[in-house]
GROMACS .gro file of C-alpha atoms in nm:
model
  403
    1UNK     CA    1  -1.372   3.119   9.837
    2UNK     CA    2  -1.010   3.133   9.728
    3UNK     CA    3  -0.862   2.881   9.482
    4UNK     CA    4  -0.511   2.742   9.476
    5UNK     CA    5  -0.275   2.453   9.525
    6UNK     CA    6  -0.437   2.343   9.851
    7UNK     CA    7  -0.133   2.407  10.070
    8UNK     CA    8  -0.288   2.715  10.230
    9UNK     CA    9  -0.602   2.923  10.191
   10UNK     CA   10  -0.687   3.291  10.198
   11UNK     CA   11  -0.938   3.435  10.443
   12UNK     CA   12  -1.061   3.785  10.344
   13UNK     CA   13  -1.225   4.043  10.565
   14UNK     CA   14  -1.353   4.392  10.487
   15UNK     CA   15  -1.221   4.612  10.769
   16UNK     CA   16  -1.362   4.960  10.678
   17UNK     CA   17  -1.712   5.062  10.575
   18UNK     CA   18  -1.891   5.352  10.403
   19UNK     CA   19  -2.020   5.598  10.331
   20UNK     CA   20  -1.669   5.752  10.351
   21UNK     CA   21  -1.392   5.604  10.136
   22UNK     CA   22  -1.088   5.442  10.297
   23UNK     CA   23  -0.761   5.357  10.124
   24UNK     CA   24  -0.387   5.352  10.174
   25UNK     CA   25  -0.293   5.473   9.829
   26UNK     CA   26   0.023   5.318   9.695
   27UNK     CA   27   0.174   4.981   9.613
   28UNK     CA   28   0.357   4.792   9.885
   29UNK     CA   29   0.692   4.777   9.717
   30UNK     CA   30   1.021   4.876   9.882
   31UNK     CA   31   0.875   4.774  10.221
   32UNK     CA   32   0.589   5.021  10.215
   33UNK     CA   33   0.395   4.861  10.501
   34UNK     CA   34   0.069   5.009  10.638
   35UNK     CA   35   0.101   4.837  10.978
   36UNK     CA   36   0.289   5.007  11.264
   37UNK     CA   37   0.601   4.833  11.392
   38UNK     CA   38   0.409   4.672  11.681
   39UNK     CA   39   0.133   4.562  11.443
   40UNK     CA   40  -0.144   4.744  11.627
   41UNK     CA   41  -0.230   5.026  11.386
   42UNK     CA   42  -0.287   5.048  11.014
   43UNK     CA   43  -0.234   5.399  10.883
   44UNK     CA   44  -0.473   5.503  10.603
   45UNK     CA   45  -0.672   5.784  10.447
   46UNK     CA   46  -1.043   5.872  10.465
   47UNK     CA   47  -1.224   6.090  10.210
   48UNK     CA   48  -1.583   6.195  10.154
   49UNK     CA   49  -1.549   6.201   9.773
   50UNK     CA   50  -1.375   6.012   9.495
   51UNK     CA   51  -1.544   6.155   9.186
   52UNK     CA   52  -1.285   6.430   9.118
   53UNK     CA   53  -0.921   6.515   9.177
   54UNK     CA   54  -0.875   6.699   9.510
   55UNK     CA   55  -0.839   7.072   9.476
   56UNK     CA   56  -0.621   7.299   9.689
   57UNK     CA   57  -0.867   7.314   9.983
   58UNK     CA   58  -0.997   6.959   9.980
   59UNK     CA   59  -0.835   6.767  10.264
   60UNK     CA   60  -0.829   6.396  10.333
   61UNK     CA   61  -0.830   6.260  10.686
   62UNK     CA   62  -0.523   6.079  10.813
   63UNK     CA   63  -0.651   5.789  11.024
   64UNK     CA   64  -0.532   5.503  11.238
   65UNK     CA   65  -0.719   5.174  11.226
   66UNK     CA   66  -0.686   4.984  11.554
   67UNK     CA   67  -0.643   4.612  11.476
   68UNK     CA   68  -0.676   4.530  11.847
   69UNK     CA   69  -1.010   4.711  11.887
   70UNK     CA   70  -1.238   4.575  11.615
   71UNK     CA   71  -1.070   4.801  11.354
   72UNK     CA   72  -1.191   5.118  11.525
   73UNK     CA   73  -1.094   5.434  11.335
   74UNK     CA   74  -0.932   5.743  11.486
   75UNK     CA   75  -0.872   6.060  11.286
   76UNK     CA   76  -0.537   6.202  11.389
   77UNK     CA   77  -0.462   6.468  11.120
   78UNK     CA   78  -0.550   6.598  10.774
   79UNK     CA   79  -0.358   6.641  10.452
   80UNK     CA   80  -0.396   6.865  10.148
   81UNK     CA   81  -0.122   6.674   9.963
   82UNK     CA   82  -0.283   6.366   9.814
   83UNK     CA   83  -0.448   6.208   9.512
   84UNK     CA   84  -0.657   5.892   9.458
   85UNK     CA   85  -0.380   5.698   9.281
   86UNK     CA   86  -0.086   5.750   9.515
   87UNK     CA   87  -0.252   5.872   9.830
   88UNK     CA   88  -0.017   6.084  10.041
   89UNK     CA   89   0.286   5.851  10.033
   90UNK     CA   90   0.260   5.706  10.384
   91UNK     CA   91   0.573   5.535  10.516
   92UNK     CA   92   0.647   5.432  10.873
   93UNK     CA   93   0.991   5.554  10.976
   94UNK     CA   94   1.210   5.241  10.969
   95UNK     CA   95   1.462   5.389  11.216
   96UNK     CA   96   1.578   5.093  11.429
   97UNK     CA   97   1.569   5.301  11.752
   98UNK     CA   98   1.246   5.184  11.923
   99UNK     CA   99   1.176   5.522  12.082
  100UNK     CA  100   1.051   5.713  11.895
  101UNK     CA  101   1.141   5.543  11.565
  102UNK     CA  102   0.873   5.275  11.582
  103UNK     CA  103   0.588   5.520  11.629
  104UNK     CA  104   0.650   5.776  11.357
  105UNK     CA  105   0.543   5.788  10.992
  106UNK     CA  106   0.574   6.020  10.693
  107UNK     CA  107   0.305   6.174  10.475
  108UNK     CA  108   0.281   6.465  10.237
  109UNK     CA  109   0.091   6.792  10.276
  110UNK     CA  110   0.062   7.133  10.110
  111UNK     CA  111   0.052   7.483  10.256
  112UNK     CA  112  -0.302   7.620  10.210
  113UNK     CA  113  -0.174   7.972  10.156
  114UNK     CA  114   0.122   7.920   9.922
  115UNK     CA  115   0.028   7.585   9.764
  116UNK     CA  116   0.382   7.457   9.838
  117UNK     CA  117   0.427   7.087   9.903
  118UNK     CA  118   0.612   6.953  10.206
  119UNK     CA  119   0.658   6.629  10.401
  120UNK     CA  120   0.535   6.565  10.755
  121UNK     CA  121   0.685   6.337  11.019
  122UNK     CA  122   0.408   6.238  11.261
  123UNK     CA  123   0.446   6.074  11.603
  124UNK     CA  124   0.173   5.832  11.712
  125UNK     CA  125   0.268   5.832  12.079
  126UNK     CA  126   0.223   6.208  12.112
  127UNK     CA  127  -0.048   6.235  11.840
  128UNK     CA  128   0.138   6.530  11.693
  129UNK     CA  129   0.356   6.641  11.404
  130UNK     CA  130   0.717   6.640  11.520
  131UNK     CA  131   0.872   6.782  11.201
  132UNK     CA  132   0.782   6.934  10.865
  133UNK     CA  133   1.031   6.925  10.579
  134UNK     CA  134   0.963   7.253  10.401
  135UNK     CA  135   1.183   7.394  10.121
  136UNK     CA  136   1.060   7.732  10.003
  137UNK     CA  137   1.266   7.741   9.681
  138UNK     CA  138   1.203   7.381   9.574
  139UNK     CA  139   0.888   7.249   9.748
  140UNK     CA  140   0.865   6.872   9.705
  141UNK     CA  141   0.713   6.570   9.882
  142UNK     CA  142   0.830   6.230   9.995
  143UNK     CA  143   0.853   5.974   9.711
  144UNK     CA  144   1.023   5.685   9.892
  145UNK     CA  145   1.202   5.618  10.219
  146UNK     CA  146   1.526   5.425  10.254
  147UNK     CA  147   1.436   5.078  10.378
  148UNK     CA  148   1.695   5.102  10.654
  149UNK     CA  149   1.596   5.455  10.747
  150UNK     CA  150   1.791   5.777  10.759
  151UNK     CA  151   1.691   5.921  10.420
  152UNK     CA  152   1.394   5.983  10.196
  153UNK     CA  153   1.368   6.076   9.832
  154UNK     CA  154   1.151   6.363   9.712
  155UNK     CA  155   0.973   6.460   9.390
  156UNK     CA  156   0.802   6.774   9.260
  157UNK     CA  157   0.437   6.666   9.272
  158UNK     CA  158   0.328   6.993   9.113
  159UNK     CA  159   0.534   6.912   8.803
  160UNK     CA  160   0.391   6.559   8.803
  161UNK     CA  161   0.034   6.696   8.816
  162UNK     CA  162   0.110   6.917   8.519
  163UNK     CA  163   0.270   6.645   8.305
  164UNK     CA  164   0.069   6.342   8.420
  165UNK     CA  165  -0.223   6.459   8.626
  166UNK     CA  166  -0.310   6.125   8.792
  167UNK     CA  167   0.028   6.113   8.971
  168UNK     CA  168   0.050   6.465   9.118
  169UNK     CA  169  -0.114   6.718   9.346
  170UNK     CA  170  -0.329   6.953   9.140
  171UNK     CA  171  -0.299   7.325   9.205
  172UNK     CA  172   0.033   7.309   9.391
  173UNK     CA  173   0.320   7.555   9.330
  174UNK     CA  174   0.565   7.455   9.057
  175UNK     CA  175   0.889   7.648   9.023
  176UNK     CA  176   0.973   7.464   8.697
  177UNK     CA  177   0.659   7.545   8.498
  178UNK     CA  178   0.839   7.695   8.199
  179UNK     CA  179   1.154   7.475   8.212
  180UNK     CA  180   1.161   7.146   8.018
  181UNK     CA  181   1.475   7.004   8.181
  182UNK     CA  182   1.562   7.199   8.497
  183UNK     CA  183   1.894   7.168   8.676
  184UNK     CA  184   1.733   7.230   9.017
  185UNK     CA  185   1.465   6.961   8.997
  186UNK     CA  186   1.469   6.584   8.960
  187UNK     CA  187   1.520   6.339   9.246
  188UNK     CA  188   1.591   6.499   9.583
  189UNK     CA  189   1.750   6.318   9.874
  190UNK     CA  190   1.679   6.437  10.230
  191UNK     CA  191   1.867   6.357  10.547
  192UNK     CA  192   1.584   6.275  10.789
  193UNK     CA  193   1.778   6.382  11.098
  194UNK     CA  194   1.911   6.716  10.968
  195UNK     CA  195   1.668   6.805  10.690
  196UNK     CA  196   1.956   6.872  10.451
  197UNK     CA  197   1.850   6.823  10.089
  198UNK     CA  198   2.026   6.778   9.757
  199UNK     CA  199   1.936   6.696   9.397
  200UNK     CA  200   2.100   6.361   9.321
  201UNK     CA  201   1.968   6.338   8.962
  202UNK     CA  202   1.848   6.642   8.766
  203UNK     CA  203   1.613   6.653   8.470
  204UNK     CA  204   1.897   6.814   8.276
  205UNK     CA  205   2.110   6.502   8.336
  206UNK     CA  206   1.824   6.272   8.233
  207UNK     CA  207   1.757   6.467   7.913
  208UNK     CA  208   2.122   6.430   7.820
  209UNK     CA  209   2.112   6.057   7.888
  210UNK     CA  210   1.789   6.009   7.692
  211UNK     CA  211   1.874   6.212   7.384
  212UNK     CA  212   2.075   5.937   7.209
  213UNK     CA  213   1.783   5.696   7.238
  214UNK     CA  214   1.521   5.912   7.058
  215UNK     CA  215   1.646   5.901   6.695
  216UNK     CA  216   1.698   6.276   6.679
  217UNK     CA  217   1.363   6.373   6.826
  218UNK     CA  218   1.371   6.626   7.108
  219UNK     CA  219   1.340   6.513   7.467
  220UNK     CA  220   1.003   6.628   7.595
  221UNK     CA  221   0.944   6.786   7.936
  222UNK     CA  222   1.034   6.516   8.186
  223UNK     CA  223   0.889   6.394   8.511
  224UNK     CA  224   0.975   6.101   8.738
  225UNK     CA  225   0.772   5.822   8.897
  226UNK     CA  226   0.864   5.549   9.146
  227UNK     CA  227   1.186   5.626   9.332
  228UNK     CA  228   1.243   5.281   9.483
  229UNK     CA  229   1.522   5.206   9.733
  230UNK     CA  230   1.653   4.850   9.726
  231UNK     CA  231   1.682   4.657  10.052
  232UNK     CA  232   2.053   4.729  10.094
  233UNK     CA  233   1.981   5.103  10.038
  234UNK     CA  234   2.267   5.128   9.789
  235UNK     CA  235   2.058   5.166   9.470
  236UNK     CA  236   1.746   5.347   9.347
  237UNK     CA  237   1.526   5.244   9.057
  238UNK     CA  238   1.300   5.495   8.886
  239UNK     CA  239   1.122   5.585   8.559
  240UNK     CA  240   1.193   5.902   8.359
  241UNK     CA  241   0.882   5.989   8.160
  242UNK     CA  242   0.760   6.241   7.905
  243UNK     CA  243   0.465   6.278   7.667
  244UNK     CA  244   0.201   6.137   7.899
  245UNK     CA  245  -0.017   6.446   7.883
  246UNK     CA  246  -0.068   6.408   7.506
  247UNK     CA  247   0.081   6.751   7.437
  248UNK     CA  248   0.451   6.707   7.498
  249UNK     CA  249   0.582   6.505   7.205
  250UNK     CA  250   0.692   6.144   7.189
  251UNK     CA  251   0.602   5.930   7.491
  252UNK     CA  252   0.903   5.825   7.695
  253UNK     CA  253   0.903   5.563   7.970
  254UNK     CA  254   1.264   5.482   8.051
  255UNK     CA  255   1.389   5.303   8.360
  256UNK     CA  256   1.711   5.418   8.529
  257UNK     CA  257   1.915   5.316   8.829
  258UNK     CA  258   2.138   5.542   9.038
  259UNK     CA  259   2.327   5.524   9.365
  260UNK     CA  260   2.168   5.722   9.649
  261UNK     CA  261   2.453   5.979   9.634
  262UNK     CA  262   2.385   6.042   9.263
  263UNK     CA  263   2.674   5.833   9.131
  264UNK     CA  264   2.647   5.570   8.856
  265UNK     CA  265   2.336   5.699   8.679
  266UNK     CA  266   2.253   5.414   8.442
  267UNK     CA  267   1.993   5.388   8.166
  268UNK     CA  268   1.852   5.035   8.197
  269UNK     CA  269   1.798   4.878   7.851
  270UNK     CA  270   1.576   4.606   7.994
  271UNK     CA  271   1.220   4.705   8.084
  272UNK     CA  272   1.016   4.529   8.350
  273UNK     CA  273   0.667   4.665   8.371
  274UNK     CA  274   0.379   4.686   8.608
  275UNK     CA  275   0.483   4.838   8.938
  276UNK     CA  276   0.815   4.654   8.994
  277UNK     CA  277   0.963   4.554   9.327
  278UNK     CA  278   1.318   4.498   9.451
  279UNK     CA  279   1.428   4.141   9.519
  280UNK     CA  280   1.520   4.037   9.875
  281UNK     CA  281   1.869   4.066  10.024
  282UNK     CA  282   2.163   4.272   9.901
  283UNK     CA  283   2.079   4.201   9.536
  284UNK     CA  284   2.045   4.454   9.260
  285UNK     CA  285   1.762   4.257   9.096
  286UNK     CA  286   1.411   4.377   9.027
  287UNK     CA  287   1.086   4.175   9.018
  288UNK     CA  288   0.844   4.284   8.744
  289UNK     CA  289   0.646   4.199   8.435
  290UNK     CA  290   0.787   4.095   8.098
  291UNK     CA  291   0.598   3.922   7.816
  292UNK     CA  292   0.325   3.786   8.045
  293UNK     CA  293   0.559   3.653   8.315
  294UNK     CA  294   0.667   3.770   8.657
  295UNK     CA  295   1.041   3.793   8.601
  296UNK     CA  296   1.364   3.880   8.784
  297UNK     CA  297   1.581   4.143   8.614
  298UNK     CA  298   1.942   4.203   8.715
  299UNK     CA  299   2.023   4.576   8.696
  300UNK     CA  300   2.398   4.501   8.707
  301UNK     CA  301   2.402   4.248   8.427
  302UNK     CA  302   2.112   4.431   8.253
  303UNK     CA  303   1.936   4.104   8.169
  304UNK     CA  304   1.661   3.870   8.284
  305UNK     CA  305   1.793   3.608   8.525
  306UNK     CA  306   1.478   3.422   8.633
  307UNK     CA  307   1.106   3.416   8.688
  308UNK     CA  308   0.854   3.356   8.965
  309UNK     CA  309   0.558   3.118   8.935
  310UNK     CA  310   0.388   3.057   8.603
  311UNK     CA  311   0.127   3.223   8.384
  312UNK     CA  312  -0.128   2.965   8.506
  313UNK     CA  313  -0.082   3.087   8.861
  314UNK     CA  314  -0.005   3.459   8.814
  315UNK     CA  315  -0.226   3.532   8.516
  316UNK     CA  316  -0.117   3.885   8.431
  317UNK     CA  317   0.172   4.030   8.634
  318UNK     CA  318   0.151   4.368   8.460
  319UNK     CA  319  -0.027   4.503   8.768
  320UNK     CA  320   0.107   4.540   9.122
  321UNK     CA  321   0.351   4.294   9.282
  322UNK     CA  322   0.477   4.316   9.640
  323UNK     CA  323   0.736   4.099   9.811
  324UNK     CA  324   0.687   3.992  10.171
  325UNK     CA  325   0.937   4.130  10.424
  326UNK     CA  326   1.116   3.795  10.450
  327UNK     CA  327   1.130   3.757  10.069
  328UNK     CA  328   0.949   3.421  10.075
  329UNK     CA  329   0.614   3.533   9.932
  330UNK     CA  330   0.488   3.743   9.643
  331UNK     CA  331   0.141   3.886   9.596
  332UNK     CA  332   0.037   4.012   9.256
  333UNK     CA  333  -0.281   4.199   9.174
  334UNK     CA  334  -0.414   4.228   8.821
  335UNK     CA  335  -0.727   4.337   8.644
  336UNK     CA  336  -0.979   4.117   8.459
  337UNK     CA  337  -1.291   4.279   8.313
  338UNK     CA  338  -1.269   4.582   8.546
  339UNK     CA  339  -1.235   4.352   8.845
  340UNK     CA  340  -0.920   4.260   9.034
  341UNK     CA  341  -0.785   3.942   9.187
  342UNK     CA  342  -0.467   3.874   9.382
  343UNK     CA  343  -0.238   3.572   9.346
  344UNK     CA  344  -0.033   3.485   9.656
  345UNK     CA  345   0.270   3.267   9.579
  346UNK     CA  346   0.508   3.092   9.822
  347UNK     CA  347   0.853   3.087   9.668
  348UNK     CA  348   0.993   2.809   9.884
  349UNK     CA  349   0.772   2.534   9.743
  350UNK     CA  350   0.555   2.689   9.468
  351UNK     CA  351   0.233   2.673   9.670
  352UNK     CA  352  -0.024   2.936   9.574
  353UNK     CA  353  -0.373   3.067   9.626
  354UNK     CA  354  -0.584   3.325   9.447
  355UNK     CA  355  -0.863   3.550   9.573
  356UNK     CA  356  -1.206   3.588   9.420
  357UNK     CA  357  -1.252   3.892   9.193
  358UNK     CA  358  -1.332   4.229   9.343
  359UNK     CA  359  -1.504   4.508   9.151
  360UNK     CA  360  -1.295   4.821   9.079
  361UNK     CA  361  -1.548   5.013   8.864
  362UNK     CA  362  -1.571   5.291   8.769
  363UNK     CA  363  -1.219   5.402   8.867
  364UNK     CA  364  -1.006   5.172   8.654
  365UNK     CA  365  -0.842   5.436   8.430
  366UNK     CA  366  -0.792   5.809   8.393
  367UNK     CA  367  -0.712   6.071   8.654
  368UNK     CA  368  -0.927   5.907   8.922
  369UNK     CA  369  -0.771   5.565   8.891
  370UNK     CA  370  -0.682   5.407   9.221
  371UNK     CA  371  -0.457   5.106   9.178
  372UNK     CA  372  -0.580   4.819   9.398
  373UNK     CA  373  -0.228   4.762   9.524
  374UNK     CA  374  -0.150   4.485   9.773
  375UNK     CA  375   0.052   4.564  10.090
  376UNK     CA  376   0.208   4.315  10.333
  377UNK     CA  377   0.208   4.333  10.710
  378UNK     CA  378   0.541   4.298  10.892
  379UNK     CA  379   0.537   3.923  10.958
  380UNK     CA  380   0.417   3.820  10.615
  381UNK     CA  381   0.082   3.678  10.727
  382UNK     CA  382  -0.161   3.945  10.606
  383UNK     CA  383  -0.211   4.165  10.300
  384UNK     CA  384  -0.409   4.491  10.276
  385UNK     CA  385  -0.590   4.591   9.958
  386UNK     CA  386  -0.862   4.840   9.854
  387UNK     CA  387  -1.173   4.765   9.649
  388UNK     CA  388  -1.512   4.907   9.563
  389UNK     CA  389  -1.810   4.771   9.759
  390UNK     CA  390  -2.182   4.758   9.678
  391UNK     CA  391  -2.259   5.104   9.822
  392UNK     CA  392  -2.018   5.261   9.571
  393UNK     CA  393  -1.747   5.349   9.823
  394UNK     CA  394  -1.383   5.231   9.826
  395UNK     CA  395  -1.295   5.022  10.130
  396UNK     CA  396  -1.000   4.836  10.275
  397UNK     CA  397  -0.984   4.457  10.303
  398UNK     CA  398  -0.733   4.225  10.472
  399UNK     CA  399  -0.623   3.887  10.332
  400UNK     CA  400  -0.505   3.646  10.602
  401UNK     CA  401  -0.290   3.352  10.493
  402UNK     CA  402  -0.438   3.052  10.672
  403UNK     CA  403  -0.229   2.734  10.692
   0.00000   0.00000   0.00000
């Protein structure tokens, strides 16, 4: 049973079952929604193992879960570009054109011969890949799609695997292996229609920006996580990181913002942790964790400007927070004794409810960690999350907000 303020309750249903593992594989921030535009299908991954990082030849199934047919599962493709923590970076194409924009989604893959990463655009109506975004000199994968469509960002997942194994694709081809701060790597931006790519922020630029903050210590080899488009698609938020492999000097975890064309690169002095989320509307504010609270941080003013809920309701917002598409609800997942619970909060009146705890063991840390991230559906009535079940497999569950 859920607990809460009594204004609504949470009904929870397990929708996939073992022995295979089922998961989406990334937090639902920046409108990362598993449901298709018509609400019928949930896109997800299926694997027959979770006890090691996938090697070059170990594919995961790309599946559709039919919400109108008792959650029946259909395998439609495979991917060699995935990991337990971030999956394969699914994102339904938000193109407003209903045909074919509403039926296509992105995921990452790797070439089995060369080990080079690329991004796939898949069409559900034709059950076929309609485009592959391959770049032989700088092979990268999708790391975040513009919320209004038209563009996606890309990262070098081979570099990420080398510098923080849990975030990357092990055994993929890295053209920057011997370069600490390359000019030709960083955040890529891709025009979805033409395939044209450009580096909007390079690691060389980031090293130059970080150097004054490190008290004379050298900037370690850098990688990037979380390229998040805001809802107006006029700003990106990301983390520049170094030293997470234990062998590359001082640990760095510095948030930045930048315009999508690469202008106005800004080191953000305020840090909001967990997996932060953009606020609703045309704002440049982030929602994230600070000193035990779920806070709102203004990236223009570079200061905290508010908070959401209270510590009694959202016990530990250092985990995963996702904002509903209409901006009226937050859901925050956080760990307690290797279990996870999710607090759902209605911003209009402060009503809330909290799920029971779900076991996440043994994959709560290390390279095999899979964040139990919550993900909204398109009308803000349901939330998808993964959790371990008694047979030892990882399965998907749906929270329904019941009035």
